[in-house]
């Protein structure tokens, strides 16, 4: 993690009691009990209201947004909203705080160290099961960029062809996409190999496959292995969770919905701006993460657009960040089928549609 931070960075001190309360939350989907709040709404129709009025100059509300990994192109819209002053236009002084392999976003969010967090669908539903009062207010990625990579010229032409082959996966995969692969494609436990974010073992075994992010690992494999890997985007094979969501504490939604709306709107506008001209955001990304190369940033920017990671499906009409109850229900049912959750879990507590689905004109012309 870089020690280069924006001048407006706040230091938030957690009380010992709160740290202990959430200290048992582990990375991934293991979360600790607390109390739940109100039911989310379910309307998906764009709303006609105008965007919130920006605050007066100098009257900015400080917020911290925690990302799920080191600064990268997949975080571009948030950095763009900082770099171009979009957050300030909405009366916000936003600090983007990098995540990493040892950073527990749920713990930071529930402890008050950050105000919003970059989450994902399966963890949001797991939080409901564990009575953690956080809630998803927007879904920036309409497609999860999770991929499996395979070697070319080894008899593999589709995802189904990976049955029986060793596959390098992370521990988080056990509660995200792996149950889906088992249930729909017949993958088995004995195929799993530990993946430590190093392509070396995959490169050494031409019969193997490896997990990755569409906008990152394929480039790394081609650079280190000297070949173009086969890329299977799981979203194209029926794996349908939202990704790179915006989560916050339920009490913030209840107590200050205007603040939540302003942060969501400004972040979405940052993403539209990032796809027009990523240069401002990329400079800040490289400040926070000096190891990030221009080549990787350009590759991520290209792949997110090529595959419709952010703008596709509902987001094409409802706007970036769009969510529907139907998508959440379909994904929840896949988790029930895989035996991860009971069918009577109230998964609708994981999200609210109050802050999204305004329509593209709302974000582009206001």
Tab-separated table of C-alpha atoms in Angstrom:
chain	number	residue	atom	x	y	z
A	1	UNK	CA	0.000	0.000	0.000
A	2	UNK	CA	1.325	3.443	-0.931
A	3	UNK	CA	1.915	6.038	1.761
A	4	UNK	CA	1.025	8.839	-0.661
A	5	UNK	CA	-2.418	10.107	0.326
A	6	UNK	CA	-4.536	13.114	-0.519
A	7	UNK	CA	-4.169	16.204	1.695
A	8	UNK	CA	-7.750	15.881	2.942
A	9	UNK	CA	-7.182	12.454	4.518
A	10	UNK	CA	-8.899	12.028	7.885
A	11	UNK	CA	-7.693	9.760	10.654
A	12	UNK	CA	-10.590	7.970	12.332
A	13	UNK	CA	-9.944	6.330	15.694
A	14	UNK	CA	-11.973	3.230	16.516
A	15	UNK	CA	-12.945	2.621	20.091
A	16	UNK	CA	-11.600	-0.577	21.639
A	17	UNK	CA	-15.169	-1.793	22.106
A	18	UNK	CA	-16.023	-1.413	18.417
A	19	UNK	CA	-12.796	-3.024	17.306
A	20	UNK	CA	-13.483	-6.015	19.518
A	21	UNK	CA	-17.090	-6.163	18.361
A	22	UNK	CA	-16.106	-6.530	14.713
A	23	UNK	CA	-12.700	-8.112	15.175
A	24	UNK	CA	-14.054	-11.556	14.364
A	25	UNK	CA	-15.036	-10.528	10.862
A	26	UNK	CA	-12.676	-12.237	8.417
A	27	UNK	CA	-11.772	-11.386	4.829
A	28	UNK	CA	-14.439	-12.626	2.438
A	29	UNK	CA	-17.870	-13.568	3.672
A	30	UNK	CA	-17.389	-14.489	7.344
A	31	UNK	CA	-19.069	-11.702	9.308
A	32	UNK	CA	-20.095	-10.915	12.905
A	33	UNK	CA	-23.590	-10.356	14.329
A	34	UNK	CA	-25.162	-6.948	14.884
A	35	UNK	CA	-28.692	-5.593	14.356
A	36	UNK	CA	-30.545	-5.099	11.056
A	37	UNK	CA	-32.628	-2.173	9.866
A	38	UNK	CA	-35.367	-1.318	7.405
A	39	UNK	CA	-36.434	-3.253	4.321
A	40	UNK	CA	-35.137	-2.023	0.952
A	41	UNK	CA	-37.408	-0.761	-1.753
A	42	UNK	CA	-37.876	-2.697	-4.979
A	43	UNK	CA	-38.876	-0.174	-7.662
A	44	UNK	CA	-36.576	-0.199	-10.710
A	45	UNK	CA	-38.183	2.660	-12.662
A	46	UNK	CA	-36.001	5.732	-13.338
A	47	UNK	CA	-37.069	8.635	-11.144
A	48	UNK	CA	-37.635	12.109	-12.584
A	49	UNK	CA	-36.213	14.181	-9.751
A	50	UNK	CA	-33.279	16.481	-10.374
A	51	UNK	CA	-29.795	15.825	-9.037
A	52	UNK	CA	-29.114	17.160	-5.513
A	53	UNK	CA	-27.921	20.754	-5.353
A	54	UNK	CA	-24.153	21.057	-4.814
A	55	UNK	CA	-23.070	22.535	-1.506
A	56	UNK	CA	-21.719	26.056	-1.240
A	57	UNK	CA	-18.006	26.546	-1.848
A	58	UNK	CA	-15.989	25.588	1.220
A	59	UNK	CA	-18.901	23.732	2.790
A	60	UNK	CA	-17.720	20.184	2.085
A	61	UNK	CA	-18.595	17.029	3.990
A	62	UNK	CA	-15.555	14.762	4.523
A	63	UNK	CA	-16.062	11.099	3.557
A	64	UNK	CA	-13.748	8.108	3.177
A	65	UNK	CA	-14.355	5.445	0.538
A	66	UNK	CA	-12.489	2.166	1.004
A	67	UNK	CA	-11.540	0.121	-2.035
A	68	UNK	CA	-11.148	-3.657	-2.158
A	69	UNK	CA	-7.547	-3.746	-3.425
A	70	UNK	CA	-4.518	-1.644	-4.317
A	71	UNK	CA	-5.288	1.319	-6.565
A	72	UNK	CA	-5.952	0.202	-10.150
A	73	UNK	CA	-7.981	0.968	-13.243
A	74	UNK	CA	-10.939	-0.950	-11.858
A	75	UNK	CA	-11.241	1.859	-9.284
A	76	UNK	CA	-10.974	4.574	-11.917
A	77	UNK	CA	-14.360	6.250	-11.547
A	78	UNK	CA	-13.811	7.089	-7.893
A	79	UNK	CA	-10.365	8.517	-8.483
A	80	UNK	CA	-11.765	10.450	-11.442
A	81	UNK	CA	-14.437	12.038	-9.259
A	82	UNK	CA	-11.667	13.210	-6.915
A	83	UNK	CA	-9.298	14.370	-9.648
A	84	UNK	CA	-11.861	16.327	-11.667
A	85	UNK	CA	-13.686	17.904	-8.722
A	86	UNK	CA	-16.954	16.011	-9.229
A	87	UNK	CA	-17.163	15.096	-5.555
A	88	UNK	CA	-16.596	18.734	-4.589
A	89	UNK	CA	-19.439	19.772	-6.901
A	90	UNK	CA	-21.660	17.562	-4.756
A	91	UNK	CA	-20.408	19.070	-1.523
A	92	UNK	CA	-18.094	16.180	-0.649
A	93	UNK	CA	-14.450	16.007	0.379
A	94	UNK	CA	-13.745	12.361	-0.472
A	95	UNK	CA	-10.668	10.376	0.424
A	96	UNK	CA	-10.144	7.134	-1.517
A	97	UNK	CA	-8.461	4.666	0.844
A	98	UNK	CA	-6.755	1.666	-0.730
A	99	UNK	CA	-7.504	-1.872	0.309
A	100	UNK	CA	-5.217	-4.869	0.122
A	101	UNK	CA	-4.885	-8.539	1.078
A	102	UNK	CA	-4.922	-7.830	4.826
A	103	UNK	CA	-7.615	-5.136	4.786
A	104	UNK	CA	-11.032	-6.098	6.130
A	105	UNK	CA	-13.489	-3.687	4.540
A	106	UNK	CA	-16.518	-4.801	6.527
A	107	UNK	CA	-14.660	-4.322	9.801
A	108	UNK	CA	-13.531	-0.840	8.771
A	109	UNK	CA	-17.012	0.091	7.577
A	110	UNK	CA	-18.839	-1.133	10.656
A	111	UNK	CA	-16.208	0.354	12.961
A	112	UNK	CA	-16.610	3.792	11.394
A	113	UNK	CA	-13.109	4.075	9.902
A	114	UNK	CA	-14.615	4.422	6.419
A	115	UNK	CA	-18.030	5.650	5.282
A	116	UNK	CA	-18.474	3.603	2.100
A	117	UNK	CA	-16.828	0.416	0.880
A	118	UNK	CA	-16.337	-1.358	-2.441
A	119	UNK	CA	-18.144	-4.643	-1.840
A	120	UNK	CA	-19.634	-7.574	-3.726
A	121	UNK	CA	-22.951	-9.347	-3.863
A	122	UNK	CA	-22.231	-12.638	-2.124
A	123	UNK	CA	-20.665	-10.884	0.865
A	124	UNK	CA	-23.649	-8.538	1.150
A	125	UNK	CA	-26.007	-11.523	1.361
A	126	UNK	CA	-23.707	-13.259	3.853
A	127	UNK	CA	-23.844	-10.116	5.983
A	128	UNK	CA	-27.625	-10.465	6.169
A	129	UNK	CA	-27.210	-14.055	7.353
A	130	UNK	CA	-24.874	-12.818	10.098
A	131	UNK	CA	-27.007	-9.766	10.974
A	132	UNK	CA	-24.413	-7.208	9.957
A	133	UNK	CA	-26.185	-3.880	9.298
A	134	UNK	CA	-24.534	-2.892	6.043
A	135	UNK	CA	-26.373	-2.369	2.778
A	136	UNK	CA	-25.530	-2.130	-0.927
A	137	UNK	CA	-26.624	1.163	-2.514
A	138	UNK	CA	-25.192	0.824	-6.052
A	139	UNK	CA	-23.563	-1.777	-8.308
A	140	UNK	CA	-20.872	-0.246	-10.495
A	141	UNK	CA	-19.913	-3.479	-12.301
A	142	UNK	CA	-22.837	-5.101	-14.092
A	143	UNK	CA	-20.586	-8.072	-14.879
A	144	UNK	CA	-18.224	-9.647	-12.383
A	145	UNK	CA	-14.787	-9.540	-14.092
A	146	UNK	CA	-13.880	-12.971	-12.640
A	147	UNK	CA	-12.268	-15.202	-15.272
A	148	UNK	CA	-10.569	-18.548	-15.555
A	149	UNK	CA	-7.438	-18.687	-17.699
A	150	UNK	CA	-6.191	-21.731	-19.581
A	151	UNK	CA	-3.275	-22.581	-21.822
A	152	UNK	CA	-3.900	-22.528	-25.585
A	153	UNK	CA	-3.495	-25.645	-27.740
A	154	UNK	CA	-4.221	-28.072	-24.901
A	155	UNK	CA	-7.646	-29.279	-26.016
A	156	UNK	CA	-9.531	-26.585	-24.079
A	157	UNK	CA	-12.061	-24.562	-26.062
A	158	UNK	CA	-14.785	-23.885	-23.483
A	159	UNK	CA	-15.331	-23.643	-19.749
A	160	UNK	CA	-16.718	-27.187	-19.696
A	161	UNK	CA	-13.379	-28.502	-20.964
A	162	UNK	CA	-11.756	-27.525	-17.643
A	163	UNK	CA	-13.525	-30.338	-15.807
A	164	UNK	CA	-10.971	-32.618	-14.161
A	165	UNK	CA	-8.055	-30.215	-14.651
A	166	UNK	CA	-6.168	-28.579	-11.756
A	167	UNK	CA	-7.414	-25.025	-11.180
A	168	UNK	CA	-5.619	-22.452	-9.036
A	169	UNK	CA	-8.190	-20.504	-6.981
A	170	UNK	CA	-8.113	-18.210	-3.959
A	171	UNK	CA	-9.747	-19.060	-0.651
A	172	UNK	CA	-12.482	-16.490	-1.315
A	173	UNK	CA	-13.556	-18.494	-4.362
A	174	UNK	CA	-14.958	-21.185	-2.090
A	175	UNK	CA	-17.883	-18.923	-1.185
A	176	UNK	CA	-18.178	-16.943	-4.414
A	177	UNK	CA	-17.849	-18.555	-7.840
A	178	UNK	CA	-16.618	-22.100	-7.077
A	179	UNK	CA	-19.996	-23.384	-5.795
A	180	UNK	CA	-21.483	-22.090	-9.055
A	181	UNK	CA	-18.928	-24.060	-11.086
A	182	UNK	CA	-19.641	-27.184	-9.073
A	183	UNK	CA	-23.418	-26.875	-9.388
A	184	UNK	CA	-23.627	-25.920	-13.060
A	185	UNK	CA	-20.514	-27.406	-14.670
A	186	UNK	CA	-19.638	-30.385	-12.502
A	187	UNK	CA	-16.325	-29.110	-11.183
A	188	UNK	CA	-15.054	-31.085	-8.189
A	189	UNK	CA	-13.141	-30.410	-4.983
A	190	UNK	CA	-10.096	-32.372	-6.086
A	191	UNK	CA	-9.470	-29.880	-8.903
A	192	UNK	CA	-8.731	-27.018	-6.526
A	193	UNK	CA	-5.196	-25.759	-5.986
A	194	UNK	CA	-4.255	-22.761	-3.807
A	195	UNK	CA	-3.763	-19.533	-5.743
A	196	UNK	CA	-1.517	-16.919	-4.146
A	197	UNK	CA	-1.788	-14.266	-6.871
A	198	UNK	CA	1.360	-15.569	-8.532
A	199	UNK	CA	0.999	-17.013	-12.061
A	200	UNK	CA	4.125	-19.150	-11.730
A	201	UNK	CA	2.420	-22.473	-10.888
A	202	UNK	CA	-0.086	-21.990	-13.708
A	203	UNK	CA	2.640	-21.163	-16.205
A	204	UNK	CA	4.569	-24.281	-15.182
A	205	UNK	CA	1.620	-26.669	-15.714
A	206	UNK	CA	0.085	-26.514	-19.172
A	207	UNK	CA	-2.807	-28.749	-18.101
A	208	UNK	CA	-3.911	-26.288	-15.410
A	209	UNK	CA	-6.208	-23.287	-15.230
A	210	UNK	CA	-6.052	-20.222	-12.998
A	211	UNK	CA	-8.492	-17.652	-11.701
A	212	UNK	CA	-8.032	-14.008	-12.566
A	213	UNK	CA	-9.583	-10.616	-13.159
A	214	UNK	CA	-10.451	-9.887	-16.779
A	215	UNK	CA	-8.647	-6.565	-16.708
A	216	UNK	CA	-5.472	-7.741	-14.942
A	217	UNK	CA	-4.265	-11.369	-14.997
A	218	UNK	CA	-4.518	-12.027	-18.762
A	219	UNK	CA	-2.031	-9.226	-19.371
A	220	UNK	CA	0.285	-10.449	-16.615
A	221	UNK	CA	0.248	-13.996	-17.991
A	222	UNK	CA	1.012	-12.803	-21.504
A	223	UNK	CA	3.902	-10.696	-20.202
A	224	UNK	CA	5.445	-13.410	-18.034
A	225	UNK	CA	4.491	-16.477	-20.066
A	226	UNK	CA	4.974	-15.147	-23.559
A	227	UNK	CA	1.589	-16.391	-24.816
A	228	UNK	CA	-2.018	-15.219	-24.892
A	229	UNK	CA	-4.077	-17.306	-22.468
A	230	UNK	CA	-7.581	-18.498	-23.165
A	231	UNK	CA	-9.946	-16.297	-21.173
A	232	UNK	CA	-13.322	-17.515	-19.900
A	233	UNK	CA	-15.401	-14.708	-18.376
A	234	UNK	CA	-17.662	-16.447	-15.865
A	235	UNK	CA	-20.353	-13.810	-16.379
A	236	UNK	CA	-20.746	-15.132	-19.928
A	237	UNK	CA	-21.384	-18.624	-18.524
A	238	UNK	CA	-24.207	-17.730	-16.154
A	239	UNK	CA	-22.350	-16.389	-13.101
A	240	UNK	CA	-24.384	-13.223	-12.523
A	241	UNK	CA	-23.567	-11.305	-9.323
A	242	UNK	CA	-22.934	-7.594	-9.345
A	243	UNK	CA	-19.378	-6.561	-8.508
A	244	UNK	CA	-17.549	-3.478	-7.273
A	245	UNK	CA	-20.644	-2.411	-5.407
A	246	UNK	CA	-20.984	0.570	-3.084
A	247	UNK	CA	-21.822	-0.440	0.483
A	248	UNK	CA	-22.476	1.655	3.542
A	249	UNK	CA	-23.875	1.315	7.039
A	250	UNK	CA	-27.632	1.004	7.220
A	251	UNK	CA	-27.778	3.726	9.869
A	252	UNK	CA	-26.237	6.216	7.396
A	253	UNK	CA	-28.912	5.392	4.828
A	254	UNK	CA	-31.574	5.945	7.484
A	255	UNK	CA	-30.096	9.109	9.010
A	256	UNK	CA	-28.737	10.960	5.959
A	257	UNK	CA	-30.090	9.623	2.649
A	258	UNK	CA	-29.200	12.909	0.909
A	259	UNK	CA	-25.522	12.368	1.722
A	260	UNK	CA	-25.684	8.805	0.376
A	261	UNK	CA	-27.424	10.020	-2.787
A	262	UNK	CA	-24.792	12.679	-3.405
A	263	UNK	CA	-21.950	10.199	-3.000
A	264	UNK	CA	-23.607	7.654	-5.305
A	265	UNK	CA	-24.450	10.245	-7.976
A	266	UNK	CA	-20.976	11.775	-7.934
A	267	UNK	CA	-19.291	8.357	-8.092
A	268	UNK	CA	-21.427	7.341	-11.069
A	269	UNK	CA	-20.603	10.578	-12.849
A	270	UNK	CA	-16.954	9.882	-12.114
A	271	UNK	CA	-17.258	6.595	-13.984
A	272	UNK	CA	-18.834	8.216	-17.030
A	273	UNK	CA	-16.028	10.777	-16.992
A	274	UNK	CA	-13.364	8.078	-16.601
A	275	UNK	CA	-14.439	6.335	-19.784
A	276	UNK	CA	-14.249	9.639	-21.677
A	277	UNK	CA	-10.748	10.567	-20.476
A	278	UNK	CA	-9.000	8.420	-17.841
A	279	UNK	CA	-5.870	10.564	-17.544
A	280	UNK	CA	-6.821	12.570	-14.403
A	281	UNK	CA	-7.749	9.456	-12.434
A	282	UNK	CA	-4.770	7.476	-13.646
A	283	UNK	CA	-2.371	10.041	-12.248
A	284	UNK	CA	-3.905	9.710	-8.787
A	285	UNK	CA	-3.981	5.911	-9.074
A	286	UNK	CA	-0.241	5.894	-9.761
A	287	UNK	CA	0.366	8.189	-6.789
A	288	UNK	CA	-1.384	5.748	-4.463
A	289	UNK	CA	0.097	2.690	-6.182
A	290	UNK	CA	3.463	3.546	-7.794
A	291	UNK	CA	3.799	-0.029	-9.101
A	292	UNK	CA	0.792	0.477	-11.398
A	293	UNK	CA	1.980	0.861	-14.993
A	294	UNK	CA	0.497	2.911	-17.806
A	295	UNK	CA	0.238	-0.290	-19.831
A	296	UNK	CA	-1.871	-2.012	-17.171
A	297	UNK	CA	-4.102	1.030	-16.738
A	298	UNK	CA	-4.715	1.247	-20.480
A	299	UNK	CA	-5.417	-2.496	-20.646
A	300	UNK	CA	-7.949	-2.317	-17.806
A	301	UNK	CA	-9.673	0.694	-19.349
A	302	UNK	CA	-9.964	-1.097	-22.686
A	303	UNK	CA	-11.227	-4.418	-21.323
A	304	UNK	CA	-13.858	-2.878	-19.059
A	305	UNK	CA	-15.380	-1.222	-22.114
A	306	UNK	CA	-14.868	-4.112	-24.536
A	307	UNK	CA	-16.715	-6.575	-22.296
A	308	UNK	CA	-19.339	-4.169	-20.950
A	309	UNK	CA	-18.223	-4.640	-17.371
A	310	UNK	CA	-19.673	-1.296	-16.255
A	311	UNK	CA	-22.087	-0.296	-19.024
A	312	UNK	CA	-24.213	-3.202	-20.230
A	313	UNK	CA	-27.631	-4.683	-19.577
A	314	UNK	CA	-29.742	-2.543	-17.252
A	315	UNK	CA	-27.021	0.100	-16.969
A	316	UNK	CA	-27.444	1.011	-20.634
A	317	UNK	CA	-30.813	2.621	-19.879
A	318	UNK	CA	-30.967	2.975	-16.086
A	319	UNK	CA	-27.432	4.330	-15.802
A	320	UNK	CA	-24.177	3.124	-14.302
A	321	UNK	CA	-24.739	1.622	-10.864
A	322	UNK	CA	-28.074	0.062	-11.834
A	323	UNK	CA	-29.541	-2.795	-9.821
A	324	UNK	CA	-32.768	-4.781	-10.018
A	325	UNK	CA	-34.491	-7.031	-7.538
A	326	UNK	CA	-34.654	-9.735	-10.211
A	327	UNK	CA	-30.859	-9.892	-10.530
A	328	UNK	CA	-30.416	-10.119	-6.781
A	329	UNK	CA	-33.080	-12.818	-6.544
A	330	UNK	CA	-31.548	-14.913	-9.323
A	331	UNK	CA	-28.117	-14.796	-7.714
A	332	UNK	CA	-29.519	-15.579	-4.277
A	333	UNK	CA	-31.335	-18.606	-5.687
A	334	UNK	CA	-28.037	-19.858	-7.125
A	335	UNK	CA	-26.498	-19.624	-3.640
A	336	UNK	CA	-29.413	-21.559	-2.177
A	337	UNK	CA	-29.034	-24.209	-4.881
A	338	UNK	CA	-25.338	-24.488	-4.027
A	339	UNK	CA	-26.196	-24.996	-0.354
A	340	UNK	CA	-24.618	-21.768	0.859
A	341	UNK	CA	-27.771	-20.166	2.283
A	342	UNK	CA	-31.207	-21.279	3.414
A	343	UNK	CA	-34.080	-20.401	1.112
A	344	UNK	CA	-35.875	-18.435	3.845
A	345	UNK	CA	-33.059	-15.897	4.282
A	346	UNK	CA	-34.376	-12.383	3.578
A	347	UNK	CA	-31.769	-11.490	0.974
A	348	UNK	CA	-33.624	-8.243	0.166
A	349	UNK	CA	-32.069	-6.790	3.315
A	350	UNK	CA	-28.742	-6.755	1.431
A	351	UNK	CA	-29.623	-3.890	-0.915
A	352	UNK	CA	-31.790	-0.880	-1.638
A	353	UNK	CA	-32.757	0.550	-5.017
A	354	UNK	CA	-33.478	4.014	-3.616
A	355	UNK	CA	-30.245	5.585	-4.883
A	356	UNK	CA	-29.865	4.171	-8.410
A	357	UNK	CA	-31.798	3.504	-11.632
A	358	UNK	CA	-32.287	7.229	-12.356
A	359	UNK	CA	-31.685	6.858	-16.102
A	360	UNK	CA	-28.673	7.877	-18.175
A	361	UNK	CA	-30.000	11.411	-18.784
A	362	UNK	CA	-30.021	12.024	-15.035
A	363	UNK	CA	-26.281	11.397	-14.835
A	364	UNK	CA	-25.153	12.836	-18.170
A	365	UNK	CA	-27.294	15.956	-18.452
A	366	UNK	CA	-27.662	17.202	-14.881
